[in-house]
């Protein structure tokens, strides 16, 4: 019962709703609430702020939650380890990927699934800050994110590939025939870029400043799907990671022209918690990335 109570607390912290937390734990809401109350009685301190709905954790509850995350994560890792000694690895691998890396992530995750078919993979598109939080709170096993621009803390890291940037326009536009375009020239185009809260946008702004230019986008969006939609309608253009553009596949109605003067690159890599030992699924992903990372990403 004690481990189950730890999972109840972790689910409640994640869902911030008693009903959804109970559903995530596959129990009824009264069962979850009773389990948390029993834990409070056993520890002799209040954990949850009481009300008609979830209002948060008490100061004591926040400390208990930290232990609950560790205990739940260690228990899940132990179950994975036990399963691994008896045969194929199983469990769930939870990965957070920044939007700029989602198109490239299957290059690593598809071979992982092929090697470990009994492991379920959950990939969430998250900001680098959310990946840091997910690793710290043990909600994520791994992340795929920038390694140098705004580096994460308390993580193991492994380089996967270098992100380069392309200027995107409709394939039937005159600029589409160019072999390259400078950052200064790109700054004068009607741009649609990601919003400033996205690290990729901050990298683009830094590259513009380094080239002596300034991006003044007519449109901002928080998704690459939004960028593709606006560029297809025209007259807008964009600047995106090359991997994201390649993710559109062959035969696209858009063209990607390499950006030069300067050629800007940012390392993208795999990050995992500094926990030792790592959860078996995270360790298996790191092993694959170390063995085949350079081959997979060219």
Short mmCIF file of C-alpha atoms in Angstrom, two decimals:
data_model
loop_
_atom_site.label_atom_id
_atom_site.label_comp_id
_atom_site.label_asym_id
_atom_site.label_seq_id
_atom_site.Cartn_x
_atom_site.Cartn_y
_atom_site.Cartn_z
CA UNK A 1 0.00 0.00 0.00
CA UNK A 2 2.85 2.41 0.80
CA UNK A 3 4.27 2.38 -2.74
CA UNK A 4 0.77 2.78 -4.16
CA UNK A 5 0.27 5.87 -1.98
CA UNK A 6 3.49 7.31 -3.42
CA UNK A 7 2.12 6.82 -6.92
CA UNK A 8 -1.13 8.52 -5.85
CA UNK A 9 0.80 11.61 -4.74
CA UNK A 10 2.89 11.74 -7.91
CA UNK A 11 -0.22 11.41 -10.08
CA UNK A 12 -2.00 14.14 -8.11
CA UNK A 13 0.96 16.49 -8.51
CA UNK A 14 1.01 15.82 -12.25
CA UNK A 15 -2.74 16.00 -12.92
CA UNK A 16 -3.64 18.63 -10.28
CA UNK A 17 -7.09 17.06 -10.10
CA UNK A 18 -8.30 14.22 -7.87
CA UNK A 19 -10.49 12.61 -10.52
CA UNK A 20 -7.84 12.63 -13.26
CA UNK A 21 -5.18 11.40 -10.80
CA UNK A 22 -7.43 8.51 -9.79
CA UNK A 23 -8.06 7.66 -13.44
CA UNK A 24 -4.31 7.70 -14.13
CA UNK A 25 -3.79 5.28 -11.23
CA UNK A 26 -6.71 3.07 -12.36
CA UNK A 27 -8.58 3.46 -9.08
CA UNK A 28 -11.70 5.30 -7.96
CA UNK A 29 -11.44 8.84 -6.62
CA UNK A 30 -12.55 7.77 -3.10
CA UNK A 31 -9.83 5.09 -3.10
CA UNK A 32 -7.16 7.63 -4.04
CA UNK A 33 -8.37 10.17 -1.47
CA UNK A 34 -8.54 7.52 1.25
CA UNK A 35 -5.02 6.36 0.43
CA UNK A 36 -3.64 9.89 0.77
CA UNK A 37 -5.52 10.44 4.06
CA UNK A 38 -4.11 7.16 5.40
CA UNK A 39 -0.61 8.32 4.47
CA UNK A 40 -1.20 11.61 6.30
CA UNK A 41 -2.28 9.64 9.39
CA UNK A 42 0.76 7.35 9.17
CA UNK A 43 3.18 10.29 8.84
CA UNK A 44 1.30 12.51 11.29
CA UNK A 45 1.26 15.59 9.05
CA UNK A 46 -1.01 17.25 6.47
CA UNK A 47 0.02 16.66 2.86
CA UNK A 48 -2.80 18.10 0.74
CA UNK A 49 -4.55 21.45 1.20
CA UNK A 50 -8.15 20.43 1.77
CA UNK A 51 -11.01 21.88 -0.28
CA UNK A 52 -13.78 20.94 -2.70
CA UNK A 53 -11.08 20.60 -5.37
CA UNK A 54 -7.31 20.16 -5.45
CA UNK A 55 -5.70 23.35 -4.10
CA UNK A 56 -2.10 22.19 -3.83
CA UNK A 57 0.23 20.63 -1.29
CA UNK A 58 1.15 21.92 2.13
CA UNK A 59 4.78 22.84 2.85
CA UNK A 60 5.19 19.45 4.53
CA UNK A 61 3.40 17.84 1.59
CA UNK A 62 5.89 19.31 -0.90
CA UNK A 63 8.71 17.61 0.99
CA UNK A 64 6.80 14.34 1.08
CA UNK A 65 6.13 14.71 -2.66
CA UNK A 66 9.88 14.87 -3.33
CA UNK A 67 10.35 11.56 -1.56
CA UNK A 68 7.27 10.11 -3.26
CA UNK A 69 8.70 10.89 -6.70
CA UNK A 70 11.98 9.19 -5.80
CA UNK A 71 10.32 6.13 -4.26
CA UNK A 72 7.86 5.71 -7.16
CA UNK A 73 10.63 6.11 -9.74
CA UNK A 74 12.91 3.64 -7.94
CA UNK A 75 10.08 1.12 -7.62
CA UNK A 76 9.28 1.39 -11.34
CA UNK A 77 12.98 1.00 -12.15
CA UNK A 78 13.18 -2.07 -9.90
CA UNK A 79 10.25 -3.65 -11.74
CA UNK A 80 11.93 -2.92 -15.08
CA UNK A 81 15.22 -4.38 -13.79
CA UNK A 82 13.47 -7.52 -12.59
CA UNK A 83 11.74 -7.93 -15.94
CA UNK A 84 15.00 -7.35 -17.80
CA UNK A 85 16.81 -10.13 -15.92
CA UNK A 86 14.11 -12.56 -16.99
CA UNK A 87 14.02 -11.63 -20.65
CA UNK A 88 13.01 -8.71 -22.82
CA UNK A 89 13.03 -5.19 -21.40
CA UNK A 90 9.54 -3.80 -20.72
CA UNK A 91 7.94 -0.72 -19.22
CA UNK A 92 7.52 2.82 -20.52
CA UNK A 93 10.20 5.18 -21.83
CA UNK A 94 9.10 8.81 -21.31
CA UNK A 95 10.93 11.28 -23.54
CA UNK A 96 10.57 15.06 -23.81
CA UNK A 97 11.70 16.68 -27.08
CA UNK A 98 11.92 20.35 -27.93
CA UNK A 99 9.76 21.30 -30.95
CA UNK A 100 12.86 21.76 -33.13
CA UNK A 101 13.89 18.14 -32.47
CA UNK A 102 10.57 16.33 -32.89
CA UNK A 103 11.17 15.62 -36.59
CA UNK A 104 14.61 14.12 -35.83
CA UNK A 105 13.59 12.20 -32.66
CA UNK A 106 12.26 9.11 -34.53
CA UNK A 107 15.76 8.62 -35.93
CA UNK A 108 16.76 7.52 -32.42
CA UNK A 109 13.46 6.26 -31.02
CA UNK A 110 12.46 4.01 -33.96
CA UNK A 111 15.60 1.80 -33.62
CA UNK A 112 15.03 1.73 -29.86
CA UNK A 113 11.49 0.41 -30.35
CA UNK A 114 12.75 -2.14 -32.87
CA UNK A 115 15.31 -3.38 -30.34
CA UNK A 116 12.92 -3.32 -27.36
CA UNK A 117 9.43 -4.04 -28.78
CA UNK A 118 7.89 -4.58 -25.34
CA UNK A 119 8.76 -1.04 -24.20
CA UNK A 120 6.10 1.60 -24.75
CA UNK A 121 7.47 4.99 -25.80
CA UNK A 122 5.79 8.27 -24.85
CA UNK A 123 7.26 11.34 -26.55
CA UNK A 124 6.03 14.76 -25.49
CA UNK A 125 6.85 18.04 -27.24
CA UNK A 126 8.14 20.30 -24.45
CA UNK A 127 10.21 23.41 -23.95
CA UNK A 128 13.77 22.95 -22.66
CA UNK A 129 12.63 24.35 -19.29
CA UNK A 130 9.84 21.77 -19.11
CA UNK A 131 12.33 19.01 -19.95
CA UNK A 132 14.54 20.17 -17.08
CA UNK A 133 11.54 20.14 -14.75
CA UNK A 134 10.45 16.71 -15.99
CA UNK A 135 13.89 15.21 -15.37
CA UNK A 136 14.17 16.85 -11.93
CA UNK A 137 10.73 15.63 -10.90
CA UNK A 138 11.32 12.15 -12.41
CA UNK A 139 8.37 12.52 -14.79
CA UNK A 140 10.74 12.03 -17.76
CA UNK A 141 13.39 9.41 -18.42
CA UNK A 142 15.18 11.40 -21.12
CA UNK A 143 15.08 14.57 -23.18
CA UNK A 144 16.22 15.65 -26.63
CA UNK A 145 17.19 19.31 -26.50
CA UNK A 146 19.83 21.99 -27.06
CA UNK A 147 23.08 21.29 -25.26
CA UNK A 148 24.92 24.62 -25.29
CA UNK A 149 22.64 27.60 -25.91
CA UNK A 150 20.72 27.38 -22.63
CA UNK A 151 22.16 24.18 -21.13
CA UNK A 152 20.26 22.06 -18.63
CA UNK A 153 21.63 21.34 -15.16
CA UNK A 154 22.10 18.09 -13.25
CA UNK A 155 21.98 15.94 -16.37
CA UNK A 156 24.10 13.49 -18.34
CA UNK A 157 24.39 14.60 -21.96
CA UNK A 158 25.32 13.04 -25.27
CA UNK A 159 25.66 14.85 -28.61
CA UNK A 160 23.34 13.59 -31.36
CA UNK A 161 23.57 16.06 -34.25
CA UNK A 162 24.20 19.68 -35.20
CA UNK A 163 21.17 21.83 -35.91
CA UNK A 164 21.50 24.07 -38.98
CA UNK A 165 19.02 26.60 -40.31
CA UNK A 166 17.25 27.17 -43.58
CA UNK A 167 15.19 30.01 -44.99
CA UNK A 168 11.80 28.66 -46.06
CA UNK A 169 9.61 30.02 -48.84
CA UNK A 170 7.10 28.64 -51.29
CA UNK A 171 8.71 26.49 -54.00
CA UNK A 172 7.19 28.66 -56.75
CA UNK A 173 8.76 31.87 -55.42
CA UNK A 174 11.85 33.45 -57.03
CA UNK A 175 13.92 33.07 -53.85
CA UNK A 176 13.39 29.30 -53.97
CA UNK A 177 15.97 29.08 -56.77
CA UNK A 178 18.74 30.51 -54.60
CA UNK A 179 21.57 28.24 -53.38
CA UNK A 180 21.97 30.23 -50.15
CA UNK A 181 20.79 33.39 -48.45
CA UNK A 182 22.41 35.58 -45.80
CA UNK A 183 20.89 36.30 -42.41
CA UNK A 184 20.87 40.01 -43.25
CA UNK A 185 18.86 39.42 -46.42
CA UNK A 186 16.52 37.00 -44.63
CA UNK A 187 15.79 39.71 -42.04
CA UNK A 188 14.25 41.91 -44.75
CA UNK A 189 11.71 39.24 -45.83
CA UNK A 190 8.16 39.05 -44.44
CA UNK A 191 8.84 36.51 -41.72
CA UNK A 192 6.70 34.13 -39.72
CA UNK A 193 8.72 32.89 -36.72
CA UNK A 194 8.21 31.01 -33.49
CA UNK A 195 7.24 33.06 -30.44
CA UNK A 196 10.01 34.59 -28.25
CA UNK A 197 9.35 32.09 -25.41
CA UNK A 198 10.70 29.31 -27.65
CA UNK A 199 14.46 28.71 -27.40
CA UNK A 200 14.70 28.19 -31.16
CA UNK A 201 13.41 31.75 -31.68
CA UNK A 202 15.95 33.10 -29.21
CA UNK A 203 18.71 31.34 -31.14
CA UNK A 204 17.47 32.90 -34.39
CA UNK A 205 17.40 36.35 -32.77
CA UNK A 206 20.97 35.84 -31.52
CA UNK A 207 22.12 34.81 -35.01
CA UNK A 208 20.45 37.89 -36.49
CA UNK A 209 22.19 40.18 -34.01
CA UNK A 210 25.55 38.51 -34.69
CA UNK A 211 25.04 39.23 -38.40
CA UNK A 212 24.17 42.86 -37.67
CA UNK A 213 20.47 42.41 -38.44
CA UNK A 214 17.20 42.22 -36.53
CA UNK A 215 14.21 39.99 -37.21
CA UNK A 216 10.87 41.82 -37.26
CA UNK A 217 8.37 39.00 -37.93
CA UNK A 218 4.94 39.91 -39.19
CA UNK A 219 3.54 36.73 -37.63
CA UNK A 220 4.54 34.70 -34.57
CA UNK A 221 3.29 31.21 -33.73
CA UNK A 222 4.25 28.60 -31.16
CA UNK A 223 4.27 25.64 -33.55
CA UNK A 224 5.95 24.58 -36.77
CA UNK A 225 2.53 23.52 -38.06
CA UNK A 226 1.56 27.18 -37.83
CA UNK A 227 4.69 28.21 -39.72
CA UNK A 228 4.03 25.76 -42.55
CA UNK A 229 0.42 26.95 -42.84
CA UNK A 230 1.34 30.64 -43.13
CA UNK A 231 4.28 30.14 -45.50
CA UNK A 232 2.10 28.04 -47.80
CA UNK A 233 -0.45 30.85 -47.99
CA UNK A 234 2.24 33.49 -48.64
CA UNK A 235 3.68 36.06 -48.89
CA UNK A 236 5.35 34.96 -45.66
CA UNK A 237 8.66 33.17 -45.25
CA UNK A 238 10.39 31.64 -42.24
CA UNK A 239 13.64 30.44 -40.69
CA UNK A 240 13.54 26.92 -39.27
CA UNK A 241 15.92 24.09 -38.30
CA UNK A 242 16.94 22.01 -41.30
CA UNK A 243 15.75 18.82 -39.57
CA UNK A 244 12.25 20.29 -39.14
CA UNK A 245 12.11 21.22 -42.82
CA UNK A 246 13.30 17.76 -43.88
CA UNK A 247 10.51 16.33 -41.76
CA UNK A 248 8.05 17.58 -44.39
CA UNK A 249 9.37 14.84 -46.66
CA UNK A 250 10.12 14.83 -50.41
CA UNK A 251 7.86 16.60 -52.85
CA UNK A 252 7.01 19.46 -50.50
CA UNK A 253 5.55 22.65 -51.95
CA UNK A 254 8.06 24.58 -49.82
CA UNK A 255 11.76 25.21 -50.44
CA UNK A 256 14.53 25.42 -47.82
CA UNK A 257 17.57 27.56 -48.64
CA UNK A 258 20.70 27.29 -46.43
CA UNK A 259 21.42 30.38 -44.33
CA UNK A 260 24.99 31.70 -44.50
CA UNK A 261 27.10 34.63 -43.35
CA UNK A 262 27.45 33.09 -40.85
CA UNK A 263 26.52 29.39 -40.92
CA UNK A 264 24.92 29.00 -37.49
CA UNK A 265 24.94 25.59 -35.76
CA UNK A 266 23.63 24.39 -32.41
CA UNK A 267 24.32 20.92 -30.92
CA UNK A 268 21.22 18.87 -30.15
CA UNK A 269 21.65 16.00 -27.76
CA UNK A 270 20.20 13.39 -25.46
CA UNK A 271 19.93 14.37 -21.78
CA UNK A 272 19.18 12.08 -18.88
CA UNK A 273 19.02 12.45 -15.13
CA UNK A 274 22.21 12.09 -13.11
CA UNK A 275 20.48 9.34 -11.09
CA UNK A 276 22.62 6.27 -10.53
CA UNK A 277 21.61 3.73 -11.54
CA UNK A 278 19.50 4.97 -14.40
CA UNK A 279 16.08 3.40 -14.97
CA UNK A 280 16.68 0.37 -17.24
CA UNK A 281 14.72 1.89 -20.15
CA UNK A 282 16.74 5.12 -19.92
CA UNK A 283 19.98 3.14 -19.69
CA UNK A 284 19.01 1.15 -22.79
CA UNK A 285 18.31 4.34 -24.73
CA UNK A 286 21.66 5.82 -23.69
CA UNK A 287 23.44 2.62 -24.69
CA UNK A 288 21.85 2.69 -28.14
CA UNK A 289 22.62 6.39 -28.61
CA UNK A 290 26.26 5.86 -27.65
CA UNK A 291 26.63 2.88 -29.96
CA UNK A 292 24.79 4.20 -32.99
CA UNK A 293 24.24 7.92 -32.52
CA UNK A 294 26.82 9.06 -35.06
CA UNK A 295 25.61 6.46 -37.58
CA UNK A 296 21.94 7.26 -37.08
CA UNK A 297 22.33 11.02 -37.49
CA UNK A 298 25.13 10.96 -40.05
#
